[in-house]
PDB file of C-alpha atoms in Angstrom:
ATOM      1  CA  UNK A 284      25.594   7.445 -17.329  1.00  0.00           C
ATOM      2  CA  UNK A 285      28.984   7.645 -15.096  1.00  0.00           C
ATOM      3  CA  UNK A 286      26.791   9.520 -12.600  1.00  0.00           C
ATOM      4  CA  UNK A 287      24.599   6.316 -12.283  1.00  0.00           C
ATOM      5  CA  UNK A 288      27.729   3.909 -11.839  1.00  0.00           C
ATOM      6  CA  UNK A 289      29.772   5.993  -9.447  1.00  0.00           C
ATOM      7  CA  UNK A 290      26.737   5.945  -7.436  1.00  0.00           C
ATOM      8  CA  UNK A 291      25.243   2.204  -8.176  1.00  0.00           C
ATOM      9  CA  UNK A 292      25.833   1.289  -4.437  1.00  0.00           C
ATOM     10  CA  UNK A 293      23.757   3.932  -3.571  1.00  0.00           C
ATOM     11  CA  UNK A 294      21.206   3.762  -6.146  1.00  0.00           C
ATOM     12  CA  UNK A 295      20.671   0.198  -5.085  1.00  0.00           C
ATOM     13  CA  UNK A 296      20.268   0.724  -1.577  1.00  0.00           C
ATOM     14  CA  UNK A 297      17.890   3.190  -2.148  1.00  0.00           C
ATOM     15  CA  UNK A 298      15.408   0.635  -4.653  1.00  0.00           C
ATOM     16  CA  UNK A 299      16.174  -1.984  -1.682  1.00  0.00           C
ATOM     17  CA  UNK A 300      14.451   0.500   1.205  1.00  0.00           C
ATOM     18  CA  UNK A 301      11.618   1.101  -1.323  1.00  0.00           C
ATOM     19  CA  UNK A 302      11.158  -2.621  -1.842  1.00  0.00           C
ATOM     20  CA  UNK A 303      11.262  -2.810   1.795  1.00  0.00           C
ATOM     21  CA  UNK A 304       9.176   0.155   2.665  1.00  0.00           C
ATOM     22  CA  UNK A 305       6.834  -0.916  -0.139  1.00  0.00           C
ATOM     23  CA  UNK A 306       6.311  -5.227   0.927  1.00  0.00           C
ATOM     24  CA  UNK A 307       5.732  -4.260   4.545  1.00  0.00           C
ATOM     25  CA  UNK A 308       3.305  -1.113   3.663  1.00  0.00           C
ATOM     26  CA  UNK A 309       1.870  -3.783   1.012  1.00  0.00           C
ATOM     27  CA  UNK A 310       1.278  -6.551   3.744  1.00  0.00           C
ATOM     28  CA  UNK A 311      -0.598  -4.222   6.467  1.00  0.00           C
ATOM     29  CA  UNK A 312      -2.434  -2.658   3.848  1.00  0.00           C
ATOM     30  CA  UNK A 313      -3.900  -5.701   2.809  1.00  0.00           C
ATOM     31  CA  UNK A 314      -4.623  -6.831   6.445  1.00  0.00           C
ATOM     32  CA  UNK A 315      -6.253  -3.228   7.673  1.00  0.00           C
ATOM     33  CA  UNK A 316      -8.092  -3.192   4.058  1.00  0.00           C
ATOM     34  CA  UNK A 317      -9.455  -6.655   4.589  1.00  0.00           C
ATOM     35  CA  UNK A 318     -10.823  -5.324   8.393  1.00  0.00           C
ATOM     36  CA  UNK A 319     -12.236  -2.329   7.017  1.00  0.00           C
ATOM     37  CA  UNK A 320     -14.265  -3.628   4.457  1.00  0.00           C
ATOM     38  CA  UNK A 321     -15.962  -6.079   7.009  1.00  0.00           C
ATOM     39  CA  UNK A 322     -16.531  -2.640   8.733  1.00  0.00           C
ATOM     40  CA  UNK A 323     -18.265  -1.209   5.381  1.00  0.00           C
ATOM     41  CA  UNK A 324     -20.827  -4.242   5.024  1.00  0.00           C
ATOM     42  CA  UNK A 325     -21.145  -5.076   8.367  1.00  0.00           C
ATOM     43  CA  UNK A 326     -24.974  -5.483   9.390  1.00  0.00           C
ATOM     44  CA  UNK A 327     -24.039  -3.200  12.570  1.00  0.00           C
ATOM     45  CA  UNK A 328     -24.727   0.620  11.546  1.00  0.00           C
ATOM     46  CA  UNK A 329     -22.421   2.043  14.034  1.00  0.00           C
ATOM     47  CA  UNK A 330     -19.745  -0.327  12.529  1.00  0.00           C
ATOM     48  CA  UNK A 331     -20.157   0.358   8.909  1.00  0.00           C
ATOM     49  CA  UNK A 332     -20.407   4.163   9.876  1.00  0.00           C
ATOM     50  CA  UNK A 333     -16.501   4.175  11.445  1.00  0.00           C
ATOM     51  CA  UNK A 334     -15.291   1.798   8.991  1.00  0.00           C
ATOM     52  CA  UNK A 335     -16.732   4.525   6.136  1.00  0.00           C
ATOM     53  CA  UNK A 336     -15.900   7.680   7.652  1.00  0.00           C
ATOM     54  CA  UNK A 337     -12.785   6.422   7.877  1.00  0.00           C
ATOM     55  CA  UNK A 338     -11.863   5.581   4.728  1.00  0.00           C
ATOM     56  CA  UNK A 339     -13.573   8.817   3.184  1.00  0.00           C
ATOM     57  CA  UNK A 340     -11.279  10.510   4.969  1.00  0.00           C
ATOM     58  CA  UNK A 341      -8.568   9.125   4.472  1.00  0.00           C
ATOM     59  CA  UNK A 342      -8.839   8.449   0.435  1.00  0.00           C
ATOM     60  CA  UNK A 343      -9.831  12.126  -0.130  1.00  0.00           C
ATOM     61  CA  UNK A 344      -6.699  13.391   1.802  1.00  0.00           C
ATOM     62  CA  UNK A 345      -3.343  13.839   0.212  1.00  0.00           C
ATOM     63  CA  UNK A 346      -0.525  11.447   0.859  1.00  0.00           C
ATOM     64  CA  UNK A 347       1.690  13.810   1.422  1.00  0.00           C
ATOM     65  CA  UNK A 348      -0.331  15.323   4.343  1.00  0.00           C
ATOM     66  CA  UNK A 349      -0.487  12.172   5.701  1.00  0.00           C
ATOM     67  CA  UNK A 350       2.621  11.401   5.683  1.00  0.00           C
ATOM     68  CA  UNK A 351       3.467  14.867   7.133  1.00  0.00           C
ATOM     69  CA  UNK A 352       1.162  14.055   9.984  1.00  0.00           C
ATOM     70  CA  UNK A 353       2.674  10.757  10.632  1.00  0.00           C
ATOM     71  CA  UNK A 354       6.142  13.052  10.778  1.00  0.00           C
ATOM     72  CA  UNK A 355       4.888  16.156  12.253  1.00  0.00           C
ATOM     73  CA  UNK A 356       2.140  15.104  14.904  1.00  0.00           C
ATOM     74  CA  UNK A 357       2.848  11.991  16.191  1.00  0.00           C
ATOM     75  CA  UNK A 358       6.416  12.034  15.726  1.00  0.00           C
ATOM     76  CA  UNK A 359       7.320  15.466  16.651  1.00  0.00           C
ATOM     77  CA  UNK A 360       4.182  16.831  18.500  1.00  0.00           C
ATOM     78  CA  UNK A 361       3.046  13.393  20.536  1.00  0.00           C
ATOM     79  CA  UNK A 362       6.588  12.109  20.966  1.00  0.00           C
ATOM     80  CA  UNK A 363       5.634   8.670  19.506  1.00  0.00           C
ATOM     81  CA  UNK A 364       8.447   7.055  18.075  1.00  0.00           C
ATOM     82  CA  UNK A 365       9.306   3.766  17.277  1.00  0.00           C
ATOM     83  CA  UNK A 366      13.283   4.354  17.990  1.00  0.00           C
ATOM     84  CA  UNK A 367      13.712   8.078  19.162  1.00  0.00           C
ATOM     85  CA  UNK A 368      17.479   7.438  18.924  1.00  0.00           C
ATOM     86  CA  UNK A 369      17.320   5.316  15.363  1.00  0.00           C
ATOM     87  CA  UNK A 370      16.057   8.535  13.140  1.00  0.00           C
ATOM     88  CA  UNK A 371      16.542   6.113   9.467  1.00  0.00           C
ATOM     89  CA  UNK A 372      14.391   2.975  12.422  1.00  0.00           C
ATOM     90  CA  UNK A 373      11.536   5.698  12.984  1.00  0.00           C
ATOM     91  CA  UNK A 374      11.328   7.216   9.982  1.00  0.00           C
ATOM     92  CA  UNK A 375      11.057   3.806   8.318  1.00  0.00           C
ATOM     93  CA  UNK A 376       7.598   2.918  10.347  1.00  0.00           C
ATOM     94  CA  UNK A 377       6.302   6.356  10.399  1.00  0.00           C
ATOM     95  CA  UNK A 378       6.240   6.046   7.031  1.00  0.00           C
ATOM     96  CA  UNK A 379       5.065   2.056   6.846  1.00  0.00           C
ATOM     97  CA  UNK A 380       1.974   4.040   9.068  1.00  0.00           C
ATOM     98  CA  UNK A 381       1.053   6.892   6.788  1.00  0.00           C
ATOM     99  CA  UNK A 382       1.502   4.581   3.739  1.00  0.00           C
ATOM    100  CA  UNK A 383      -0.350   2.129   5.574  1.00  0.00           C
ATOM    101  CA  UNK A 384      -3.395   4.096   6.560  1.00  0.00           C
ATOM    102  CA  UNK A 385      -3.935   5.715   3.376  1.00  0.00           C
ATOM    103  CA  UNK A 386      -3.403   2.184   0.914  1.00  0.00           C
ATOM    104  CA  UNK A 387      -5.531   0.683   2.916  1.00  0.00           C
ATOM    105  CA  UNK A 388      -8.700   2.977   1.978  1.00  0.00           C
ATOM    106  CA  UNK A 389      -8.191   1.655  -1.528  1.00  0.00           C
ATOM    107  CA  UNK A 390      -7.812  -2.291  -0.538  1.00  0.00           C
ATOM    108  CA  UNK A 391     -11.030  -2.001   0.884  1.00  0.00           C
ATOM    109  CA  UNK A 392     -12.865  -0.398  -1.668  1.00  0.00           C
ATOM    110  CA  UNK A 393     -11.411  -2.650  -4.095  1.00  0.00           C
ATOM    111  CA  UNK A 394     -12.610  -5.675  -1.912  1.00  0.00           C
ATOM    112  CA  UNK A 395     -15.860  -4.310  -1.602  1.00  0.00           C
ATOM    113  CA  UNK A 396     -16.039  -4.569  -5.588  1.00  0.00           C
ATOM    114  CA  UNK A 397     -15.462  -8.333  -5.315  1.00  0.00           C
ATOM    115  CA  UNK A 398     -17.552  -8.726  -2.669  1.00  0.00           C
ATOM    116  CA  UNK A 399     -20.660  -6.876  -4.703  1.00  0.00           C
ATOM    117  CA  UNK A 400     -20.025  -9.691  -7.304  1.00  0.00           C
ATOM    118  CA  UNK A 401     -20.704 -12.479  -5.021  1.00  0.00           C
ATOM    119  CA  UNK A 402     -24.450 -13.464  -5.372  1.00  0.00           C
ATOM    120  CA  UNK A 403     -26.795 -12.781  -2.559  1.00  0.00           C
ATOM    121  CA  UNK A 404     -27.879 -16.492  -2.415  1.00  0.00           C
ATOM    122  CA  UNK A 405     -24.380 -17.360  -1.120  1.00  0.00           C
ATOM    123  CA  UNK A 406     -24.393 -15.240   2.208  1.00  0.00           C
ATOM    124  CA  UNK A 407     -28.413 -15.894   2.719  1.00  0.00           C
ATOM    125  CA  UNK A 408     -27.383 -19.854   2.497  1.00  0.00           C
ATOM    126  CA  UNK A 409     -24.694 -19.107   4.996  1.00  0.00           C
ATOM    127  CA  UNK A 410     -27.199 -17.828   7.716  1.00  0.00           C
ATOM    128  CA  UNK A 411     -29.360 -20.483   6.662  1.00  0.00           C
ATOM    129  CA  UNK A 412     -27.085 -23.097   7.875  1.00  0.00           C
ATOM    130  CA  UNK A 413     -26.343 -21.058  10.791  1.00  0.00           C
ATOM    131  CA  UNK A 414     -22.939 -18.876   9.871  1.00  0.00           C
ATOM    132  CA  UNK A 415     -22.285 -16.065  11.560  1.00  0.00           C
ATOM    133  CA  UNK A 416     -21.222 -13.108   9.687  1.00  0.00           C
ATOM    134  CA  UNK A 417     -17.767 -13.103  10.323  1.00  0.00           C
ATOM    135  CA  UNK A 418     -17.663 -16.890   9.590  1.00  0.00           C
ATOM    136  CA  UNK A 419     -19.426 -16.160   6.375  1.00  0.00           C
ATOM    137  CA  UNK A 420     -17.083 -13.550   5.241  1.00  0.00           C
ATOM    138  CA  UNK A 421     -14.097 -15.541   6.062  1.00  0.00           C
ATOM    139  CA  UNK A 422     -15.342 -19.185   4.869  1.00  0.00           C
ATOM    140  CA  UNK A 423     -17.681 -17.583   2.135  1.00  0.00           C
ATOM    141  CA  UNK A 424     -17.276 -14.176   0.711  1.00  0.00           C
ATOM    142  CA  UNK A 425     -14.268 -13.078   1.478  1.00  0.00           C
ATOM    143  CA  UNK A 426     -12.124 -15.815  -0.038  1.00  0.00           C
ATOM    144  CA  UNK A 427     -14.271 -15.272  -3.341  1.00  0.00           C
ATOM    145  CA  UNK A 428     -13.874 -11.358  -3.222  1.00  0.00           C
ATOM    146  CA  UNK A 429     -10.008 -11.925  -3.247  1.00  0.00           C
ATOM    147  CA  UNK A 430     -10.400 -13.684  -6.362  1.00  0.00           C
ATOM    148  CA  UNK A 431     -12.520 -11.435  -7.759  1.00  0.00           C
ATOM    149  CA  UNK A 432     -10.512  -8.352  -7.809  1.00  0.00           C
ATOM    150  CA  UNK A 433      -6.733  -9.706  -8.022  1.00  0.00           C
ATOM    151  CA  UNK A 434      -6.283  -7.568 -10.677  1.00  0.00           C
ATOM    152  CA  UNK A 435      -7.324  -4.176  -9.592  1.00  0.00           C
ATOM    153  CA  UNK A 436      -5.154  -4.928  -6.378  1.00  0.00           C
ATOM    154  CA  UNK A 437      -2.003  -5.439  -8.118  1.00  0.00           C
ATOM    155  CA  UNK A 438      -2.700  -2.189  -9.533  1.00  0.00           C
ATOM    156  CA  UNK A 439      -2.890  -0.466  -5.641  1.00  0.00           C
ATOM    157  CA  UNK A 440       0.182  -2.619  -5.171  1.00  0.00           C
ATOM    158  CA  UNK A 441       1.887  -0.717  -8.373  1.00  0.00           C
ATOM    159  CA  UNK A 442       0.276   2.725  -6.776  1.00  0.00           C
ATOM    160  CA  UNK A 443       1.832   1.985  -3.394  1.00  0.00           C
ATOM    161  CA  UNK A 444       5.026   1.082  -5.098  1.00  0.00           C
ATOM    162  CA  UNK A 445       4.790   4.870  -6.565  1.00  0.00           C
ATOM    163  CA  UNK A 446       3.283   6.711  -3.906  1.00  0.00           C
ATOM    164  CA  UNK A 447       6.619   5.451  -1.829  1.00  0.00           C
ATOM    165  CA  UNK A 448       8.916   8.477  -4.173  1.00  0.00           C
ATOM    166  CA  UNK A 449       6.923  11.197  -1.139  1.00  0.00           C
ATOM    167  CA  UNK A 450       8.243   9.758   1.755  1.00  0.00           C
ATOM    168  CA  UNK A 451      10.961  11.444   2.802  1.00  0.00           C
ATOM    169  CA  UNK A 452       8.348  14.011   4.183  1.00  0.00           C
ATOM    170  CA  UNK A 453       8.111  10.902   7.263  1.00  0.00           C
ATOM    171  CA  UNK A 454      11.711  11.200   7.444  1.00  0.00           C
ATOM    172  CA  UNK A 455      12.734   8.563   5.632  1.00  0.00           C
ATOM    173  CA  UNK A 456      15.340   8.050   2.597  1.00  0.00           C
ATOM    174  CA  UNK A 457      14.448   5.737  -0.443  1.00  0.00           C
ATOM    175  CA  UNK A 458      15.321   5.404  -4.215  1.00  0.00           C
ATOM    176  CA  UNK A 459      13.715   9.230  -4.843  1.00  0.00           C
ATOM    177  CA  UNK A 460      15.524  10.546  -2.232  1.00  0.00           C
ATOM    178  CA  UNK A 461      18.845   9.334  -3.716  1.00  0.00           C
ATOM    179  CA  UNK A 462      17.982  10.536  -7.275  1.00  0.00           C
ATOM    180  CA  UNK A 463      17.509  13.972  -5.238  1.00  0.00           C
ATOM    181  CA  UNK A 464      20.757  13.592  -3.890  1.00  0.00           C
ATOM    182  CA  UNK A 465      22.387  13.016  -6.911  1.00  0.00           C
ATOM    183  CA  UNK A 466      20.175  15.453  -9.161  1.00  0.00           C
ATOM    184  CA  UNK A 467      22.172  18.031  -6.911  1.00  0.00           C
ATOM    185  CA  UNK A 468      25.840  16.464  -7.023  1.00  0.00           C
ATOM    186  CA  UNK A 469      25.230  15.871 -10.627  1.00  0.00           C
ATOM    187  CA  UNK A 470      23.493  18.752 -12.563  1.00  0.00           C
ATOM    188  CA  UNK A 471      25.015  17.501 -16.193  1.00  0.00           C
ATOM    189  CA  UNK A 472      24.008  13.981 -16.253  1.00  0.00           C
ATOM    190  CA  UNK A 473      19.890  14.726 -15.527  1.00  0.00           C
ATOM    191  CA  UNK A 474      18.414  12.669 -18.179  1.00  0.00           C
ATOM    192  CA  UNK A 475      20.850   9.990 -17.398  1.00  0.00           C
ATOM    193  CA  UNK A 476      19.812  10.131 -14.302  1.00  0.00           C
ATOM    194  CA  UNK A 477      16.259  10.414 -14.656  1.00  0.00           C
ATOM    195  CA  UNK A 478      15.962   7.308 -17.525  1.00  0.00           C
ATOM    196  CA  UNK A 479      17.387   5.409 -15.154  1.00  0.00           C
ATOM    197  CA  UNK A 480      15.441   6.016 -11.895  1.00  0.00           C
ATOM    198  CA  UNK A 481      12.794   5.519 -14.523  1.00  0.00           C
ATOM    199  CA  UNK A 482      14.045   2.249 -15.634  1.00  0.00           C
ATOM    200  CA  UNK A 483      14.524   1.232 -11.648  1.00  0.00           C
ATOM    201  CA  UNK A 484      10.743   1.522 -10.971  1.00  0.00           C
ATOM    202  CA  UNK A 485       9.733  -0.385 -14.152  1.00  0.00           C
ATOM    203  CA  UNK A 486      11.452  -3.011 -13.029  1.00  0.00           C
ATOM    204  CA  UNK A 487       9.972  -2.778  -9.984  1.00  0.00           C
ATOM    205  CA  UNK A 488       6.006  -2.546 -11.470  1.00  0.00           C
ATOM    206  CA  UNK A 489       6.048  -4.277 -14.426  1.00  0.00           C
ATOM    207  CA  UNK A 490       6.367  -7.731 -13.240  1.00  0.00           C
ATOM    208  CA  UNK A 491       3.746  -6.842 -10.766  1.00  0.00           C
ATOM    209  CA  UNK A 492       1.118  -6.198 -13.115  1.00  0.00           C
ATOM    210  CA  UNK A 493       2.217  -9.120 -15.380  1.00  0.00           C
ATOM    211  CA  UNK A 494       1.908 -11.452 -12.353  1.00  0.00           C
ATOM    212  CA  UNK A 495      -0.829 -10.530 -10.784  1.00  0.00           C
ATOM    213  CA  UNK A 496      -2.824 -10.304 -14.420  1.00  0.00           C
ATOM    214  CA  UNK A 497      -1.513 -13.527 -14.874  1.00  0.00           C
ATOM    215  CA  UNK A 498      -2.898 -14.845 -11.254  1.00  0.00           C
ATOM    216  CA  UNK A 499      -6.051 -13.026 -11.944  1.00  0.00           C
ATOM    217  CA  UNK A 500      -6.597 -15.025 -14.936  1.00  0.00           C
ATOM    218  CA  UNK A 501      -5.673 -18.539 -13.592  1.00  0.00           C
ATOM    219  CA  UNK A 502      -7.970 -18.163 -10.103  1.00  0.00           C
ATOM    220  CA  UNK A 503     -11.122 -16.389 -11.559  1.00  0.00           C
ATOM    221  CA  UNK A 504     -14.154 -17.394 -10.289  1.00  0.00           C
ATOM    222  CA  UNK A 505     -16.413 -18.994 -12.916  1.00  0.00           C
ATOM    223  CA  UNK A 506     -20.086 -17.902 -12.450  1.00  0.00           C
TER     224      UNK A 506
END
């Protein structure tokens, strides 16, 4: 327990860069998700075939090879840095990217659930009044997806919050990589420090689920 309260300033600057690696990951996620499932139903084959190659790909690959490409092969191999001379700056977006690009995969299949659920009618009375199919996903089926699956994406939003603990492979320092750091400085204290690491990411998690069940419940789509 002393271990966790000599090093609370610490401990709480490393939750705050997960909470802020986590919302922006969270916010692109959702916007690349929401493109790529237009991609998946899209009436143009050559569309839906990138949009699910893509996120075959990228669902069946390991995070942490993702993330190691992010930090190996367009970091160090490609030279394409955000802030070359910022290393905490670049590692930060490398890993918004890898987090990014594999969340995503799982936003869209999730939104492809909801959209499944909304009736066929719907989109054949949208080209009937002359809707094109991106308005009809964005007026129509879209909006109704979202509503749909609230649920299941608070639960990628709780994954994402986890998956965040492999990051340092992009080069980038969060609450894991200070329970590493103190793991090492503090061999005696390990369940201390463990239970409360533990404790940290409940509190981040919990009153996702709780909110987004109880959103999910209060916006459901009566059929």
């Amino acid at each position: 327990m002393s271990a966790l309260i000599e090093n609370f300033d610490a401990i709480l600057g490393g939750f705050w860069s997960t909470i802020r690696l986590t919302a922006m990951s969270a916010v692109l996620s959702l916007l690349l998700g929401t493109l790529l499932v237009a991609l998946r139903v899209s009436p143009v084959p050559v569309l839906r075939g990138i949009g699910t190659v893509y996120v075959n790909v990228l669902r069946n690959t390991p995070l942490t090879l993702v993330l190691l490409f992010c930090s190996l092969g367009i970091s160090n191999t490609l030279q394409l840095n955000f802030d070359a001379d910022d290393p905490q700056f670049n590692g930060y977006w490398l890993a918004v990217l890898g987090l990014t690009a594999y969340t995503s995969t799982f936003v869209c299949e999730t939104l492809r659930s909801g959209v499944n659920t909304v009736p066929l009618g719907q989109a054949e009375a949208a080209r009937a009044i002359g809707l094109t199919f991106t308005q009809s996903m964005r007026a129509v089926i879209l909006p109704q997806a979202f509503r749909t699956v609230i649920a299941p994406l608070g639960s990628v939003l709780i994954a994402l919050t986890k998956n965040t603990t492999v990051v340092i492979v992009a080069g980038y320092a969060e609450a894991a990589f200070v329970m590493k750091d103190m793991l090492y400085e503090s061999t005696g204290t390990v369940v201390a420090v463990f239970l409360g690491f533990a404790a940290g990411y409940m509190i981040l998690t919990l009153p996702t689920g709780y909110l987004t069940g109880l959103l999910a419940r209060r916006l459901a789509v009566r059929r």
